[in-house]
Amino acid sequence: MTLFPSSTQEIPTVGDVPRHIAIIMDGNGRWAKKRFMPRVAGHKRGVETVREIIKACVQRGVSYLTLFAFSSENWRRPQEEVSFLMQLFLRALEDEVVKLHENRIRFRVIGDLSRFDPQIVALIKRSEALTAGNSALTLTIAANYGGRWDILQAMERMLAANPDKRGSFTEADLAHHLALNYGPEPDLFIRTGGEQRISNFLLWQLAYSEFYFTDTLWPEFDAAALDQAIASYQQRERRFGRTSEQLQADGMPARPEDQARSSSAASENA
Ligand code: IPE
Ligand code: IPE
Ligand code: MG
């Protein structure tokens, strides 16, 4: 079974700081183009943002950070850009994993690794093993990841694990085989770069995540921008299918704007 309850099976406890943030890091190419630089310069600059955001998440007490680095559809890009991204990933792994370990960060990769260079796969496995016992933050890089790939591979693994069980699977049976089965569902989903779409990211796990879209391009996204996203998250009322009145009856605080509205209504009535 998964360690964490599913948002559709039971109502999760919600804290002020999102326990899990998932980010589509978009806009590197446009950032570079604006500066008359090649697209790949934007990817290089984007790695610096990754460092800053990891640090900020540790400082703010976020437990899981999942970053979409390369989608199953990104192979459709020009071959030189794909090779550059692979090289950048390899170099970042070589340079950063020891630092991640020193900062007690657990490192994981989700995605179909079968298309990756064996050298990268070996390094990923070593890095995951080295950092497996760390608990300051679980950093997951989604590489050659697609939400549909994930659901399909989970189905295959679930059926292989239960060859005789037919027709009576539960959500939990499937969730147990999803690539991100070691973490809770994202509380907060952020996409930089202005597009408002999921682009085949965590289709299953985003069922009840709060969505935050910003026009800021990924290379310009920083700790202050992350704080704005978290502040927006803190304004949301996560109902998980219930009514607002039910939440308040359970002792959940009303959202600040609702409080303001009801106190101004009270003063109007006075
Ligand atoms: C996101 O930036 C990085 C990857 C998809 C690898 P893009 O490269 O998609 O940048 P834009 O969207 O073209 O600006
Ligand atoms: C999504 O960005 C994938 C990553 C950030 C890795 P894309 O730039 O590939 O998404 P689309 O093509 O605009 O939807
Ligand atoms: Mg893009």
Short mmCIF file of C-alpha atoms and ligand atoms in Angstrom, two decimals:
data_model
loop_
_atom_site.label_atom_id
_atom_site.label_comp_id
_atom_site.label_asym_id
_atom_site.label_seq_id
_atom_site.Cartn_x
_atom_site.Cartn_y
_atom_site.Cartn_z
CA MET A 1 0.00 0.00 0.00
CA THR A 2 1.04 3.58 -0.41
CA LEU A 3 2.29 5.42 2.60
CA PHE A 4 -0.05 8.35 1.97
CA PRO A 5 -3.83 8.39 1.73
CA SER A 6 -5.45 9.25 -1.57
CA SER A 7 -7.40 12.54 -1.74
CA THR A 8 -10.34 10.72 -3.30
CA GLN A 9 -10.43 7.99 -0.66
CA GLU A 10 -10.05 10.09 2.48
CA ILE A 11 -9.80 13.77 3.26
CA PRO A 12 -6.15 14.72 3.71
CA THR A 13 -4.98 16.99 6.49
CA VAL A 14 -4.01 20.36 5.08
CA GLY A 15 -1.26 22.53 6.55
CA ASP A 16 -0.29 26.13 5.98
CA VAL A 17 2.86 25.19 4.10
CA PRO A 18 2.26 22.86 1.15
CA ARG A 19 3.74 19.48 1.97
CA HIS A 20 4.34 18.71 -1.69
CA ILE A 21 4.95 21.24 -4.48
CA ALA A 22 5.07 20.07 -8.10
CA ILE A 23 6.39 22.47 -10.75
CA ILE A 24 6.36 22.60 -14.54
CA MET A 25 9.49 24.64 -15.14
CA ASP A 26 8.54 26.34 -18.39
CA GLY A 27 9.83 29.34 -20.33
CA ASN A 28 13.58 28.71 -20.64
CA GLY A 29 13.54 29.02 -24.43
CA ARG A 30 11.59 32.27 -24.41
CA TRP A 31 13.84 33.71 -21.70
CA ALA A 32 16.87 33.11 -23.94
CA LYS A 33 15.13 34.34 -27.09
CA LYS A 34 14.29 37.64 -25.39
CA ARG A 35 18.03 38.07 -24.85
CA PHE A 36 18.98 37.05 -28.39
CA MET A 37 20.63 33.94 -27.00
CA PRO A 38 20.21 30.33 -28.14
CA ARG A 39 17.38 28.42 -26.42
CA VAL A 40 19.86 26.20 -24.62
CA ALA A 41 21.26 29.22 -22.75
CA GLY A 42 17.85 29.40 -21.10
CA HIS A 43 18.10 25.77 -19.98
CA LYS A 44 21.52 26.46 -18.49
CA ARG A 45 20.19 29.47 -16.60
CA GLY A 46 17.20 27.37 -15.52
CA VAL A 47 19.48 25.07 -13.52
CA GLU A 48 20.38 28.03 -11.29
CA THR A 49 16.69 28.57 -10.59
CA VAL A 50 16.40 24.90 -9.66
CA ARG A 51 19.14 25.37 -7.03
CA GLU A 52 17.45 28.46 -5.57
CA ILE A 53 14.01 26.83 -5.42
CA ILE A 54 15.34 23.66 -3.75
CA LYS A 55 17.01 25.78 -1.08
CA ALA A 56 13.88 27.88 -0.56
CA CYS A 57 11.72 24.76 -0.22
CA VAL A 58 14.03 23.33 2.47
CA GLN A 59 13.95 26.66 4.35
CA ARG A 60 10.16 26.84 4.20
CA GLY A 61 9.62 23.31 5.43
CA VAL A 62 8.24 21.83 2.21
CA SER A 63 8.76 18.04 2.36
CA TYR A 64 8.45 17.07 -1.31
CA LEU A 65 9.44 19.01 -4.41
CA THR A 66 8.78 17.47 -7.83
CA LEU A 67 10.20 19.18 -10.91
CA PHE A 68 9.23 18.41 -14.50
CA ALA A 69 12.53 18.47 -16.38
CA PHE A 70 11.79 16.53 -19.58
CA SER A 71 8.46 15.22 -20.82
CA SER A 72 7.81 12.08 -22.83
CA GLU A 73 6.89 14.47 -25.68
CA ASN A 74 10.07 16.56 -25.46
CA TRP A 75 11.86 14.03 -27.73
CA ARG A 76 9.97 15.81 -30.51
CA ARG A 77 12.33 18.78 -30.13
CA PRO A 78 15.32 19.38 -32.41
CA GLN A 79 17.94 16.72 -31.82
CA GLU A 80 20.63 19.25 -30.75
CA GLU A 81 18.35 20.62 -28.04
CA VAL A 82 17.53 17.12 -26.76
CA SER A 83 21.25 16.20 -26.61
CA PHE A 84 22.05 19.45 -24.84
CA LEU A 85 19.36 18.77 -22.23
CA MET A 86 20.72 15.24 -21.66
CA GLN A 87 24.26 16.58 -21.23
CA LEU A 88 23.02 19.28 -18.87
CA PHE A 89 21.16 16.69 -16.79
CA LEU A 90 24.25 14.47 -16.62
CA ARG A 91 26.48 17.37 -15.62
CA ALA A 92 24.00 18.62 -13.02
CA LEU A 93 23.87 15.12 -11.52
CA GLU A 94 27.66 14.91 -11.37
CA ASP A 95 28.02 18.36 -9.82
CA GLU A 96 25.08 18.57 -7.47
CA VAL A 97 24.33 15.18 -5.92
CA VAL A 98 27.04 15.40 -3.26
CA LYS A 99 25.70 18.83 -2.29
CA LEU A 100 22.17 17.48 -2.14
CA HIS A 101 23.41 14.71 0.14
CA GLU A 102 25.25 17.18 2.39
CA ASN A 103 21.99 19.06 2.74
CA ARG A 104 20.17 15.84 3.68
CA ILE A 105 18.04 15.87 0.53
CA ARG A 106 16.64 12.60 -0.78
CA PHE A 107 16.93 12.46 -4.56
CA ARG A 108 14.61 10.50 -6.85
CA VAL A 109 13.92 10.36 -10.57
CA ILE A 110 10.57 9.36 -12.09
CA GLY A 111 10.06 8.58 -15.77
CA ASP A 112 10.84 5.99 -18.40
CA LEU A 113 14.59 5.58 -18.07
CA SER A 114 14.81 2.98 -20.85
CA ARG A 115 15.62 5.66 -23.44
CA PHE A 116 18.40 7.22 -21.40
CA ASP A 117 22.11 6.70 -21.86
CA PRO A 118 23.27 3.86 -19.53
CA GLN A 119 25.81 6.26 -18.01
CA ILE A 120 22.99 8.57 -16.88
CA VAL A 121 20.88 5.66 -15.58
CA ALA A 122 23.82 4.33 -13.52
CA LEU A 123 24.43 7.77 -12.05
CA ILE A 124 20.73 8.18 -11.20
CA LYS A 125 20.69 4.80 -9.42
CA ARG A 126 23.86 5.64 -7.46
CA SER A 127 22.49 9.05 -6.48
CA GLU A 128 19.18 7.60 -5.34
CA ALA A 129 20.96 4.97 -3.24
CA LEU A 130 23.36 7.50 -1.71
CA THR A 131 20.58 9.85 -0.61
CA ALA A 132 17.90 7.26 0.25
CA GLY A 133 18.11 7.84 4.01
CA ASN A 134 17.81 11.65 3.90
CA SER A 135 14.78 13.48 5.20
CA ALA A 136 15.17 17.26 4.85
CA LEU A 137 13.36 17.25 1.48
CA THR A 138 12.50 14.65 -1.15
CA LEU A 139 13.49 16.12 -4.51
CA THR A 140 12.02 14.28 -7.48
CA ILE A 141 13.06 15.03 -11.04
CA ALA A 142 10.54 13.93 -13.65
CA ALA A 143 12.64 12.97 -16.68
CA ASN A 144 11.13 11.36 -19.78
CA TYR A 145 8.01 11.40 -17.68
CA GLY A 146 4.44 11.40 -18.93
CA GLY A 147 1.31 11.04 -16.84
CA ARG A 148 -0.16 8.57 -19.32
CA TRP A 149 3.03 6.52 -19.39
CA ASP A 150 2.88 6.43 -15.58
CA ILE A 151 -0.70 5.17 -15.41
CA LEU A 152 -0.01 2.52 -18.05
CA GLN A 153 3.17 1.26 -16.41
CA ALA A 154 1.36 1.16 -13.06
CA MET A 155 -1.44 -0.93 -14.65
CA GLU A 156 1.10 -3.34 -16.11
CA ARG A 157 2.91 -3.72 -12.80
CA MET A 158 -0.34 -4.07 -10.88
CA LEU A 159 -1.56 -6.83 -13.21
CA ALA A 160 1.81 -8.58 -13.08
CA ALA A 161 1.75 -8.46 -9.26
CA ASN A 162 -1.81 -9.85 -9.11
CA PRO A 163 -2.20 -12.17 -12.12
CA ASP A 164 -5.23 -13.96 -10.67
CA LYS A 165 -7.15 -10.98 -9.36
CA ARG A 166 -9.65 -9.74 -11.93
CA GLY A 167 -12.07 -6.87 -11.89
CA SER A 168 -11.79 -5.92 -8.24
CA PHE A 169 -8.91 -3.50 -8.18
CA THR A 170 -9.04 -0.39 -6.04
CA GLU A 171 -7.52 3.04 -6.59
CA ALA A 172 -5.00 2.17 -3.90
CA ASP A 173 -3.93 -0.96 -5.81
CA LEU A 174 -3.01 1.17 -8.80
CA ALA A 175 -1.55 4.09 -6.83
CA HIS A 176 0.85 1.64 -5.20
CA HIS A 177 2.51 1.11 -8.60
CA LEU A 178 2.66 4.73 -9.78
CA ALA A 179 6.14 6.18 -10.12
CA LEU A 180 5.57 8.63 -7.26
CA ASN A 181 4.23 6.01 -4.83
CA TYR A 182 6.65 7.18 -2.11
CA GLY A 183 5.07 10.60 -1.61
CA PRO A 184 1.78 12.37 -0.98
CA GLU A 185 -0.19 13.94 -3.82
CA PRO A 186 0.93 17.51 -4.61
CA ASP A 187 -0.81 20.21 -2.56
CA LEU A 188 0.39 22.95 -4.88
CA PHE A 189 1.03 22.72 -8.63
CA ILE A 190 2.95 25.62 -10.18
CA ARG A 191 3.53 26.27 -13.86
CA THR A 192 5.81 29.11 -14.91
CA GLY A 193 6.04 30.58 -18.42
CA GLY A 194 2.43 31.63 -18.92
CA GLU A 195 0.86 28.48 -20.37
CA GLN A 196 -2.13 27.11 -18.51
CA ARG A 197 -1.99 23.39 -19.17
CA ILE A 198 -0.77 20.17 -17.57
CA SER A 199 1.27 18.94 -20.58
CA ASN A 200 0.92 15.31 -19.46
CA PHE A 201 2.50 15.88 -16.02
CA LEU A 202 1.13 14.05 -12.94
CA LEU A 203 -2.34 13.27 -14.29
CA TRP A 204 -3.39 10.94 -11.49
CA GLN A 205 -1.85 12.81 -8.58
CA LEU A 206 -3.09 16.31 -9.46
CA ALA A 207 -6.72 15.29 -8.80
CA TYR A 208 -7.11 17.72 -5.86
CA SER A 209 -3.99 19.88 -6.11
CA GLU A 210 -4.28 23.66 -6.09
CA PHE A 211 -3.11 25.17 -9.40
CA TYR A 212 -0.99 28.30 -9.69
CA PHE A 213 0.01 29.74 -13.06
CA THR A 214 2.47 32.59 -13.47
CA ASP A 215 3.77 34.41 -16.54
CA THR A 216 7.23 34.57 -14.95
CA LEU A 217 9.67 32.59 -17.07
CA TRP A 218 11.46 29.79 -15.21
CA PRO A 219 14.93 31.44 -15.25
CA GLU A 220 13.36 34.46 -13.51
CA PHE A 221 11.36 32.51 -10.95
CA ASP A 222 12.96 32.95 -7.52
CA ALA A 223 12.32 32.48 -3.79
CA ALA A 224 10.11 35.59 -3.70
CA ALA A 225 8.05 34.25 -6.61
CA LEU A 226 7.73 30.93 -4.79
CA ASP A 227 6.49 32.79 -1.71
CA GLN A 228 3.82 34.47 -3.85
CA ALA A 229 2.66 31.05 -5.05
CA ILE A 230 2.57 29.75 -1.48
CA ALA A 231 0.68 32.88 -0.35
CA SER A 232 -1.89 32.25 -3.08
CA TYR A 233 -2.14 28.62 -1.94
CA GLN A 234 -2.80 29.79 1.63
CA GLN A 235 -5.86 31.74 0.40
CA ARG A 236 -7.48 28.65 -1.10
CA GLU A 237 -10.24 26.71 0.55
CA ARG A 238 -9.55 23.04 -0.11
CA ARG A 239 -12.95 21.45 0.08
CA PHE A 240 -12.27 17.99 -1.41
CA GLY A 241 -15.89 17.78 -2.49
CA ARG A 242 -17.45 19.15 0.71
CA THR A 243 -19.23 22.47 1.23
CA SER A 244 -17.69 25.52 2.81
CA GLU A 245 -20.18 25.29 5.70
CA GLN A 246 -19.06 21.74 6.46
CA LEU A 247 -15.45 22.85 6.68
CA GLN A 248 -16.27 25.65 9.08
CA ALA A 249 -18.41 23.36 11.21
CA ASP A 250 -15.31 21.14 11.47
CA GLY A 251 -13.38 24.10 12.86
CA MET A 252 -11.44 25.01 9.70
CA PRO A 253 -10.72 28.76 9.59
CA ALA A 254 -12.53 30.69 6.88
CA ARG A 255 -10.35 32.14 4.13
CA PRO A 256 -9.09 35.68 4.89
CA GLU A 257 -11.25 37.24 2.15
CA ASP A 258 -14.35 35.49 3.52
CA GLN A 259 -13.54 36.83 6.99
CA ALA A 260 -13.16 40.34 5.55
CA ARG A 261 -16.45 39.95 3.68
CA SER A 262 -18.34 38.73 6.73
CA SER A 263 -16.89 41.44 9.02
CA SER A 264 -17.78 44.18 6.52
CA ALA A 265 -21.27 42.66 6.22
CA ALA A 266 -21.46 42.70 10.04
CA SER A 267 -20.48 46.38 10.21
CA GLU A 268 -23.01 47.21 7.46
CA ASN A 269 -25.69 45.47 9.49
CA ALA A 270 -24.69 47.25 12.71
C1 IPE B 1 11.09 24.31 -20.27
O1 IPE B 1 11.37 25.41 -21.06
C2 IPE B 1 12.22 23.32 -20.27
C3 IPE B 1 11.92 22.06 -20.95
C4 IPE B 1 10.78 21.72 -21.51
C5 IPE B 1 13.01 21.12 -21.03
P1 IPE B 1 11.06 25.41 -22.61
O2 IPE B 1 12.26 24.91 -23.33
O3 IPE B 1 9.82 24.69 -22.90
O4 IPE B 1 10.89 26.95 -22.89
P2 IPE B 1 9.82 27.65 -23.81
O5 IPE B 1 8.49 27.16 -23.37
O6 IPE B 1 10.14 27.25 -25.21
O7 IPE B 1 10.04 29.11 -23.56
C1 IPE B 2 6.38 20.89 -20.29
O1 IPE B 2 6.84 21.98 -21.02
C2 IPE B 2 7.49 19.97 -19.99
C3 IPE B 2 8.57 20.47 -19.14
C4 IPE B 2 8.63 21.62 -18.55
C5 IPE B 2 9.62 19.54 -18.92
P1 IPE B 2 6.70 22.07 -22.59
O2 IPE B 2 7.27 23.38 -23.00
O3 IPE B 2 7.28 20.85 -23.23
O4 IPE B 2 5.12 22.03 -22.78
P2 IPE B 2 4.20 22.40 -24.02
O5 IPE B 2 4.75 21.69 -25.21
O6 IPE B 2 4.29 23.88 -24.19
O7 IPE B 2 2.84 21.97 -23.60
MG MG B 3 7.86 25.24 -23.02
#
